[in-house]
N, CA, C and O atoms as a DFTB+ gen file, in Angstrom:
516 C
 N C O
     1  1       0.835      -1.184       0.000
     2  2       0.000       0.000       0.000
     3  2       0.869       1.232       0.000
     4  3       2.087       1.169       0.169
     5  1       0.230       2.315      -0.188
     6  2       0.944       3.592      -0.239
     7  2       0.625       4.474       0.970
     8  3       1.291       5.488       1.180
     9  1      -0.372       4.108       1.759
    10  2      -0.772       4.953       2.884
    11  2       0.278       4.924       3.988
    12  3       0.649       5.976       4.507
    13  1       0.758       3.752       4.351
    14  2       1.719       3.623       5.452
    15  2       3.001       4.416       5.181
    16  3       3.445       5.150       6.064
    17  1       3.619       4.299       3.990
    18  2       4.810       5.136       3.742
    19  2       4.493       6.628       3.769
    20  3       5.316       7.426       4.218
    21  1       3.305       7.014       3.290
    22  2       2.937       8.438       3.327
    23  2       2.854       8.935       4.766
    24  3       3.295      10.045       5.066
    25  1       2.294       8.124       5.653
    26  2       2.185       8.508       7.060
    27  2       3.578       8.597       7.673
    28  3       3.849       9.516       8.447
    29  1       4.460       7.667       7.345
    30  2       5.824       7.683       7.879
    31  2       6.550       8.961       7.454
    32  3       7.243       9.582       8.261
    33  1       6.394       9.344       6.214
    34  2       7.032      10.575       5.716
    35  2       6.446      11.796       6.421
    36  3       7.182      12.710       6.792
    37  1       5.131      11.816       6.608
    38  2       4.480      12.943       7.279
    39  2       4.944      13.061       8.728
    40  3       5.181      14.168       9.212
    41  1       5.076      11.941       9.420
    42  2       5.579      11.977      10.793
    43  2       6.984      12.566      10.843
    44  3       7.305      13.361      11.727
    45  1       7.812      12.168       9.888
    46  2       9.180      12.693       9.846
    47  2       9.176      14.195       9.595
    48  3       9.961      14.924      10.201
    49  1       8.297      14.668       8.704
    50  2       8.198      16.107       8.439
    51  2       7.730      16.875       9.667
    52  3       8.111      18.027       9.873
    53  1       6.892      16.220      10.491
    54  2       6.377      16.854      11.705
    55  2       7.397      16.825      12.843
    56  3       7.170      17.420      13.896
    57  1       8.529      16.127      12.632
    58  2       9.563      16.054      13.653
    59  2       9.271      15.010      14.718
    60  3       9.862      15.047      15.797
    61  1       8.360      14.071      14.429
    62  2       8.036      13.013      15.384
    63  2       8.951      11.833      15.108
    64  3       9.051      11.354      13.978
    65  1       9.614      11.375      16.155
    66  2      10.585      10.295      16.025
    67  2       9.900       8.951      16.197
    68  3       9.452       8.613      17.293
    69  1       9.818       8.185      15.119
    70  2       9.275       6.825      15.164
    71  2      10.252       5.956      14.389
    72  3      10.025       5.609      13.230
    73  1      11.347       5.615      15.064
    74  2      12.470       4.953      14.398
    75  2      12.101       3.616      13.770
    76  3      12.688       3.238      12.757
    77  1      11.153       2.899      14.337
    78  2      10.803       1.578      13.814
    79  2       9.516       1.578      13.004
    80  3       9.093       0.525      12.528
    81  1       8.883       2.738      12.837
    82  2       7.664       2.808      12.052
    83  2       6.472       2.136      12.711
    84  3       5.600       1.617      12.014
    85  1       6.415       2.132      14.026
    86  2       5.336       1.452      14.746
    87  2       3.979       2.096      14.472
    88  3       2.997       1.390      14.241
    89  1       3.915       3.412      14.495
    90  2       2.622       4.058      14.298
    91  2       2.082       3.861      12.879
    92  3       0.919       3.486      12.726
    93  1       2.878       4.097      11.849
    94  2       2.326       3.866      10.505
    95  2       1.897       2.423      10.273
    96  3       0.844       2.178       9.684
    97  1       2.696       1.475      10.725
    98  2       2.389       0.066      10.460
    99  2       1.236      -0.421      11.321
   100  3       0.241      -0.921      10.797
   101  1       1.357      -0.283      12.626
   102  2       0.349      -0.841      13.522
   103  2      -0.852       0.088      13.691
   104  3      -1.995      -0.368      13.703
   105  1      -0.597       1.378      13.821
   106  2      -1.696       2.321      14.024
   107  2      -2.542       2.509      12.777
   108  3      -3.747       2.258      12.790
   109  1      -1.911       2.949      11.705
   110  2      -2.649       3.214      10.471
   111  2      -3.049       1.911       9.791
   112  3      -4.173       1.791       9.303
   113  1      -2.149       0.936       9.751
   114  2      -2.493      -0.361       9.162
   115  2      -3.651      -1.018       9.896
   116  3      -4.548      -1.581       9.267
   117  1      -3.639      -0.949      11.232
   118  2      -4.732      -1.502      12.028
   119  2      -6.036      -0.764      11.802
   120  3      -7.097      -1.379      11.692
   121  1      -5.956       0.554      11.733
   122  2      -7.154       1.364      11.467
   123  2      -7.774       1.006      10.126
   124  3      -8.990       0.849      10.018
   125  1      -6.941       0.880       9.112
   126  2      -7.429       0.501       7.788
   127  2      -8.071      -0.890       7.841
   128  3      -9.113      -1.114       7.226
   129  1      -7.456      -1.814       8.567
   130  2      -8.001      -3.165       8.682
   131  2      -9.343      -3.203       9.385
   132  3     -10.251      -3.912       8.952
   133  1      -9.477      -2.449      10.465
   134  2     -10.733      -2.434      11.219
   135  2     -11.858      -1.845      10.367
   136  3     -12.952      -2.407      10.311
   137  1     -11.598      -0.734       9.714
   138  2     -12.627      -0.111       8.875
   139  2     -12.922      -0.977       7.649
   140  3     -14.074      -1.086       7.230
   141  1     -11.900      -1.582       7.084
   142  2     -12.112      -2.469       5.926
   143  2     -13.011      -3.648       6.278
   144  3     -13.821      -4.088       5.462
   145  1     -12.864      -4.145       7.479
   146  2     -13.737      -5.239       7.932
   147  2     -15.191      -4.779       7.910
   148  3     -16.077      -5.551       7.543
   149  1     -15.444      -3.543       8.295
   150  2     -16.803      -3.003       8.249
   151  2     -17.317      -2.842       6.834
   152  3     -18.518      -2.954       6.589
   153  1     -16.416      -2.581       5.904
   154  2     -16.824      -2.424       4.505
   155  2     -17.090      -3.782       3.873
   156  3     -18.129      -3.991       3.247
   157  1     -16.146      -4.708       4.040
   158  2     -16.226      -5.971       3.316
   159  2     -16.992      -7.071       4.054
   160  3     -17.433      -8.037       3.431
   161  1     -17.155      -6.938       5.380
   162  2     -17.864      -7.974       6.129
   163  2     -19.211      -7.474       6.656
   164  3     -19.843      -8.147       7.470
   165  1     -19.650      -6.309       6.202
   166  2     -20.922      -5.741       6.665
   167  2     -22.054      -6.731       6.424
   168  3     -22.196      -7.282       5.333
   169  1     -22.861      -6.947       7.469
   170  2     -24.000      -7.841       7.367
   171  2     -23.707      -9.274       7.743
   172  3     -24.638     -10.053       7.948
   173  1     -22.448      -9.647       7.842
   174  2     -22.112     -11.022       8.231
   175  2     -22.443     -11.236       9.703
   176  3     -22.325     -10.312      10.507
   177  1     -22.857     -12.451      10.058
   178  2     -23.192     -12.705      11.460
   179  2     -21.976     -12.594      12.367
   180  3     -20.845     -12.855      11.957
   181  1     -22.233     -12.204      13.597
   182  2     -21.186     -12.070      14.595
   183  2     -21.215     -13.297      15.507
   184  3     -21.994     -14.217      15.259
   185  1     -20.399     -13.336      16.538
   186  2     -20.339     -14.485      17.442
   187  2     -21.268     -14.287      18.636
   188  3     -21.583     -13.156      19.008
   189  1     -21.696     -15.378      19.222
   190  2     -22.489     -15.384      20.457
   191  2     -23.730     -14.489      20.405
   192  3     -24.073     -13.846      21.397
   193  1     -24.393     -14.446      19.267
   194  2     -25.642     -13.696      19.158
   195  2     -25.480     -12.189      19.107
   196  3     -26.469     -11.464      19.208
   197  1     -24.267     -11.703      18.953
   198  2     -24.036     -10.255      18.856
   199  2     -24.590      -9.759      17.523
   200  3     -24.770     -10.549      16.596
   201  1     -24.861      -8.463      17.419
   202  2     -25.387      -7.937      16.148
   203  2     -24.406      -8.192      15.007
   204  3     -23.208      -8.335      15.254
   205  1     -24.883      -8.252      13.774
   206  2     -23.992      -8.474      12.637
   207  2     -22.951      -7.353      12.504
   208  3     -23.130      -6.252      13.025
   209  1     -21.880      -7.660      11.807
   210  2     -20.819      -6.677      11.555
   211  2     -21.410      -5.520      10.761
   212  3     -22.183      -5.725       9.825
   213  1     -21.032      -4.286      11.150
   214  2     -21.517      -3.109      10.419
   215  2     -20.377      -2.108      10.263
   216  3     -19.453      -2.063      11.075
   217  1     -20.460      -1.321       9.222
   218  2     -19.449      -0.287       8.999
   219  2     -19.452       0.711      10.149
   220  3     -18.389       1.111      10.624
   221  1     -20.626       1.113      10.598
   222  2     -20.717       2.083      11.688
   223  2     -20.072       1.523      12.956
   224  3     -19.336       2.238      13.636
   225  1     -20.335       0.264      13.282
   226  2     -19.735      -0.357      14.459
   227  2     -18.217      -0.411      14.367
   228  3     -17.522      -0.194      15.359
   229  1     -17.705      -0.701      13.180
   230  2     -16.250      -0.757      12.998
   231  2     -15.634       0.631      13.112
   232  3     -14.534       0.771      13.644
   233  1     -16.317       1.651      12.626
   234  2     -15.807       3.030      12.739
   235  2     -15.788       3.455      14.201
   236  3     -14.818       4.054      14.665
   237  1     -16.870       3.143      14.934
   238  2     -16.897       3.470      16.371
   239  2     -15.768       2.737      17.093
   240  3     -15.098       3.314      17.950
   241  1     -15.557       1.466      16.747
   242  2     -14.467       0.705      17.352
   243  2     -13.107       1.288      17.025
   244  3     -12.232       1.348      17.889
   245  1     -12.920       1.717      15.789
   246  2     -11.638       2.296      15.375
   247  2     -11.366       3.603      16.113
   248  3     -10.244       3.840      16.560
   249  1     -12.379       4.449      16.242
   250  2     -12.210       5.716      16.962
   251  2     -11.916       5.441      18.436
   252  3     -11.054       6.089      19.030
   253  1     -12.629       4.484      19.022
   254  2     -12.402       4.127      20.424
   255  2     -10.974       3.643      20.633
   256  3     -10.302       4.062      21.576
   257  1     -10.512       2.764      19.755
   258  2      -9.131       2.264      19.885
   259  2      -8.122       3.390      19.708
   260  3      -7.114       3.432      20.414
   261  1      -8.378       4.305      18.775
   262  2      -7.457       5.419      18.548
   263  2      -7.383       6.320      19.777
   264  3      -6.299       6.739      20.182
   265  1      -8.536       6.614      20.364
   266  2      -8.557       7.485      21.550
   267  2      -7.888       6.791      22.732
   268  3      -7.076       7.396      23.432
   269  1      -8.232       5.516      22.956
   270  2      -7.646       4.790      24.093
   271  2      -6.156       4.526      23.895
   272  3      -5.439       4.311      24.872
   273  1      -5.681       4.536      22.665
   274  2      -4.257       4.368      22.410
   275  2      -3.499       5.680      22.458
   276  3      -2.406       5.744      23.021
   277  1      -4.069       6.737      21.869
   278  2      -3.355       8.008      21.750
   279  2      -3.331       8.799      23.047
   280  3      -2.270       9.256      23.471
   281  1      -4.480       8.967      23.681
   282  2      -4.560       9.843      24.857
   283  2      -3.650       9.366      25.992
   284  3      -2.838      10.156      26.475
   285  1      -3.749       8.103      26.442
   286  2      -2.819       7.688      27.511
   287  2      -1.356       7.748      27.076
   288  3      -0.488       8.112      27.869
   289  1      -1.078       7.392      25.822
   290  2       0.297       7.455      25.331
   291  2       0.838       8.871      25.322
   292  3       1.999       9.100      25.661
   293  1      -0.008       9.831      24.933
   294  2       0.400      11.229      24.909
   295  2       0.631      11.737      26.334
   296  3       1.611      12.435      26.593
   297  1      -0.261      11.392      27.250
   298  2      -0.129      11.842      28.641
   299  2       1.151      11.294      29.260
   300  3       1.897      12.037      29.897
   301  1       1.411      10.008      29.081
   302  2       2.624       9.403      29.637
   303  2       3.871      10.037      29.009
   304  3       4.832      10.343      29.715
   305  1       3.857      10.236      27.690
   306  2       5.005      10.870      27.019
   307  2       5.225      12.287      27.521
   308  3       6.364      12.710      27.717
   309  1       4.141      13.018      27.729
   310  2       4.251      14.397      28.225
   311  2       4.856      14.419      29.630
   312  3       5.734      15.231      29.923
   313  1       4.378      13.519      30.494
   314  2       4.916      13.453      31.856
   315  2       6.403      13.104      31.828
   316  3       7.198      13.713      32.544
   317  1       6.776      12.134      31.011
   318  2       8.199      11.782      30.887
   319  2       9.020      12.957      30.375
   320  3      10.142      13.179      30.830
   321  1       8.459      13.718      29.421
   322  2       9.166      14.885      28.878
   323  2       9.360      15.951      29.952
   324  3      10.436      16.541      30.054
   325  1       8.318      16.202      30.758
   326  2       8.413      17.206      31.823
   327  2       9.535      16.857      32.799
   328  3      10.260      17.742      33.253
   329  1       9.677      15.582      33.121
   330  2      10.717      15.156      34.056
   331  2      12.060      14.887      33.378
   332  3      13.009      14.463      34.037
   333  1      12.148      15.129      32.077
   334  2      13.407      14.953      31.355
   335  2      13.778      13.503      31.121
   336  3      14.956      13.182      30.961
   337  1      12.787      12.623      31.099
   338  2      13.059      11.203      30.944
   339  2      12.616      10.639      29.595
   340  3      12.707       9.432      29.374
   341  1      12.144      11.487      28.704
   342  2      11.620      10.994      27.434
   343  2      12.733      10.602      26.465
   344  3      12.602       9.632      25.719
   345  1      13.807      11.346      26.482
   346  2      14.909      11.093      25.551
   347  2      16.173      10.688      26.288
   348  3      16.387      11.045      27.447
   349  1      16.991       9.942      25.592
   350  2      18.300       9.575      26.114
   351  2      19.205      10.802      25.950
   352  3      19.145      11.467      24.916
   353  1      20.036      11.111      26.939
   354  2      20.930      12.272      26.819
   355  2      21.844      12.156      25.596
   356  3      22.185      11.057      25.160
   357  1      22.226      13.298      25.063
   358  2      23.047      13.343      23.847
   359  2      24.356      12.587      23.994
   360  3      24.777      11.902      23.062
   361  1      25.012      12.696      25.150
   362  2      26.310      12.027      25.309
   363  2      26.155      10.498      25.242
   364  3      27.074       9.802      24.811
   365  1      25.017       9.987      25.659
   366  2      24.782       8.540      25.564
   367  2      24.434       8.163      24.126
   368  3      24.859       7.113      23.644
   369  1      23.671       9.003      23.441
   370  2      23.352       8.734      22.037
   371  2      24.622       8.694      21.196
   372  3      24.754       7.856      20.304
   373  1      25.556       9.598      21.479
   374  2      26.799       9.642      20.713
   375  2      27.662       8.410      20.977
   376  3      28.308       7.893      20.065
   377  1      27.671       7.947      22.211
   378  2      28.448       6.757      22.549
   379  2      27.797       5.505      21.977
   380  3      28.480       4.568      21.563
   381  1      26.471       5.503      21.959
   382  2      25.723       4.355      21.447
   383  2      24.914       3.730      22.562
   384  3      25.476       3.272      23.557
   385  1      23.608       3.708      22.408
   386  2      22.734       3.204      23.459
   387  2      22.990       1.731      23.751
   388  3      22.860       1.289      24.892
   389  1      23.352       0.976      22.724
   390  2      23.602      -0.450      22.949
   391  2      24.812      -0.661      23.864
   392  3      24.825      -1.597      24.663
   393  1      25.812       0.187      23.756
   394  2      27.009       0.057      24.598
   395  2      26.681       0.416      26.046
   396  3      27.195      -0.206      26.976
   397  1      25.828       1.418      26.235
   398  2      25.508       1.885      27.582
   399  2      24.515       0.951      28.273
   400  3      24.710       0.602      29.437
   401  1      23.473       0.549      27.589
   402  2      22.403      -0.246      28.211
   403  2      22.633      -1.748      28.119
   404  3      22.199      -2.493      28.998
   405  1      23.297      -2.196      27.084
   406  2      23.548      -3.627      26.895
   407  2      25.050      -3.792      26.688
   408  3      25.509      -3.864      25.548
   409  1      25.813      -3.853      27.762
   410  2      27.273      -3.876      27.620
   411  2      27.794      -5.247      27.186
   412  3      28.597      -5.867      27.882
   413  1      27.332      -5.700      26.045
   414  2      27.762      -6.978      25.497
   415  2      28.313      -6.701      24.102
   416  3      27.734      -5.930      23.335
   417  1      29.419      -7.328      23.789
   418  2      30.019      -7.143      22.476
   419  2      29.238      -7.907      21.409
   420  3      28.690      -8.976      21.675
   421  1      29.194      -7.359      20.225
   422  2      28.530      -8.026      19.117
   423  2      29.452      -9.044      18.459
   424  3      29.044      -9.749      17.537
   425  1      30.697      -9.123      18.931
   426  2      31.688     -10.008      18.335
   427  2      32.121     -11.080      19.343
   428  3      31.962     -10.889      20.548
   429  1      32.661     -12.195      18.865
   430  2      33.181     -13.215      19.788
   431  2      34.307     -12.650      20.649
   432  3      34.917     -11.638      20.305
   433  1      34.575     -13.313      21.768
   434  2      35.561     -12.818      22.722
   435  2      36.955     -12.648      22.131
   436  3      37.668     -11.717      22.506
   437  1      37.362     -13.531      21.212
   438  2      38.731     -13.486      20.680
   439  2      38.832     -12.713      19.368
   440  3      39.859     -12.802      18.695
   441  1      37.813     -11.966      18.984
   442  2      37.835     -11.225      17.723
   443  2      37.918      -9.743      18.020
   444  3      37.145      -9.211      18.816
   445  1      38.865      -9.081      17.372
   446  2      38.987      -7.636      17.509
   447  2      38.647      -7.008      16.172
   448  3      39.395      -7.159      15.206
   449  1      37.517      -6.299      16.104
   450  2      37.161      -5.680      14.817
   451  2      38.165      -4.601      14.454
   452  3      38.630      -3.853      15.313
   453  1      38.485      -4.531      13.201
   454  2      39.438      -3.538      12.725
   455  2      38.913      -2.874      11.470
   456  3      37.772      -3.109      11.071
   457  1      39.731      -2.051      10.846
   458  2      39.274      -1.367       9.630
   459  2      39.040      -2.369       8.500
   460  3      39.701      -3.403       8.403
   461  1      38.099      -2.029       7.673
   462  2      37.793      -2.885       6.524
   463  2      38.826      -2.631       5.442
   464  3      39.105      -1.481       5.105
   465  1      39.398      -3.698       4.895
   466  2      40.383      -3.556       3.821
   467  2      39.645      -3.435       2.497
   468  3      38.876      -4.316       2.113
   469  1      39.892      -2.344       1.819
   470  2      39.257      -2.118       0.525
   471  2      40.343      -2.174      -0.541
   472  3      41.373      -1.508      -0.433
   473  1      40.100      -2.974      -1.562
   474  2      41.105      -3.112      -2.635
   475  2      41.208      -1.800      -3.399
   476  3      40.218      -1.095      -3.600
   477  1      42.410      -1.495      -3.812
   478  2      42.607      -0.293      -4.643
   479  2      42.089      -0.608      -6.037
   480  3      42.008      -1.781      -6.403
   481  1      41.734       0.405      -6.829
   482  2      41.199       0.146      -8.171
   483  2      42.147      -0.681      -9.033
   484  3      41.687      -1.505      -9.823
   485  1      43.459      -0.482      -8.901
   486  2      44.410      -1.250      -9.719
   487  2      44.398      -2.717      -9.308
   488  3      44.408      -3.608     -10.156
   489  1      44.376      -2.959      -8.002
   490  2      44.395      -4.327      -7.521
   491  2      43.061      -5.030      -7.782
   492  3      43.016      -6.252      -7.930
   493  1      42.006      -4.273      -7.837
   494  2      40.683      -4.883      -8.048
   495  2      40.580      -5.489      -9.422
   496  3      39.862      -6.472      -9.605
   497  1      41.286      -4.926     -10.414
   498  2      41.198      -5.454     -11.776
   499  2      42.204      -6.539     -12.073
   500  3      42.158      -7.144     -13.145
   501  1      43.135      -6.808     -11.127
   502  2      44.159      -7.826     -11.340
   503  2      43.597      -9.186     -10.965
   504  3      43.050      -9.356      -9.876
   505  1      43.730     -10.166     -11.873
   506  2      43.203     -11.506     -11.548
   507  2      44.059     -12.167     -10.466
   508  3      45.265     -11.941     -10.370
   509  1      43.400     -12.979      -9.666
   510  2      44.101     -13.720      -8.604
   511  2      44.907     -14.837      -9.194
   512  3      44.505     -15.420     -10.201
   513  1      46.048     -15.159      -8.594
   514  2      46.902     -16.236      -9.117
   515  2      46.781     -17.473      -8.304
   516  3      47.430     -18.475      -8.604
């Protein structure tokens, strides 16, 4: 689809940090799925004697989920921001969050990563013997 990438780009333009794309994928993708169910499954019987699926019911459900997801998330984020706990300090970001929070090497114990050797253009065209 084209909606999810459009939302991701819009979030970036708004300065909202969503490094893993959780909101476009789960939020917008889920919203589209819930409303689509109301469009394509309208009139189908529901479970346990509940009323049949309806577009209006799916829209009400989608709005309810959006409000119950956004409002508490916004309040918690705002409180964390007020106390200075929403973002990792710059000095930790520069060092690398994985090094600070998960002090485990990505390499085996006896391996020391070094610079990558890149062949020079002359050597790259020479056949191996």
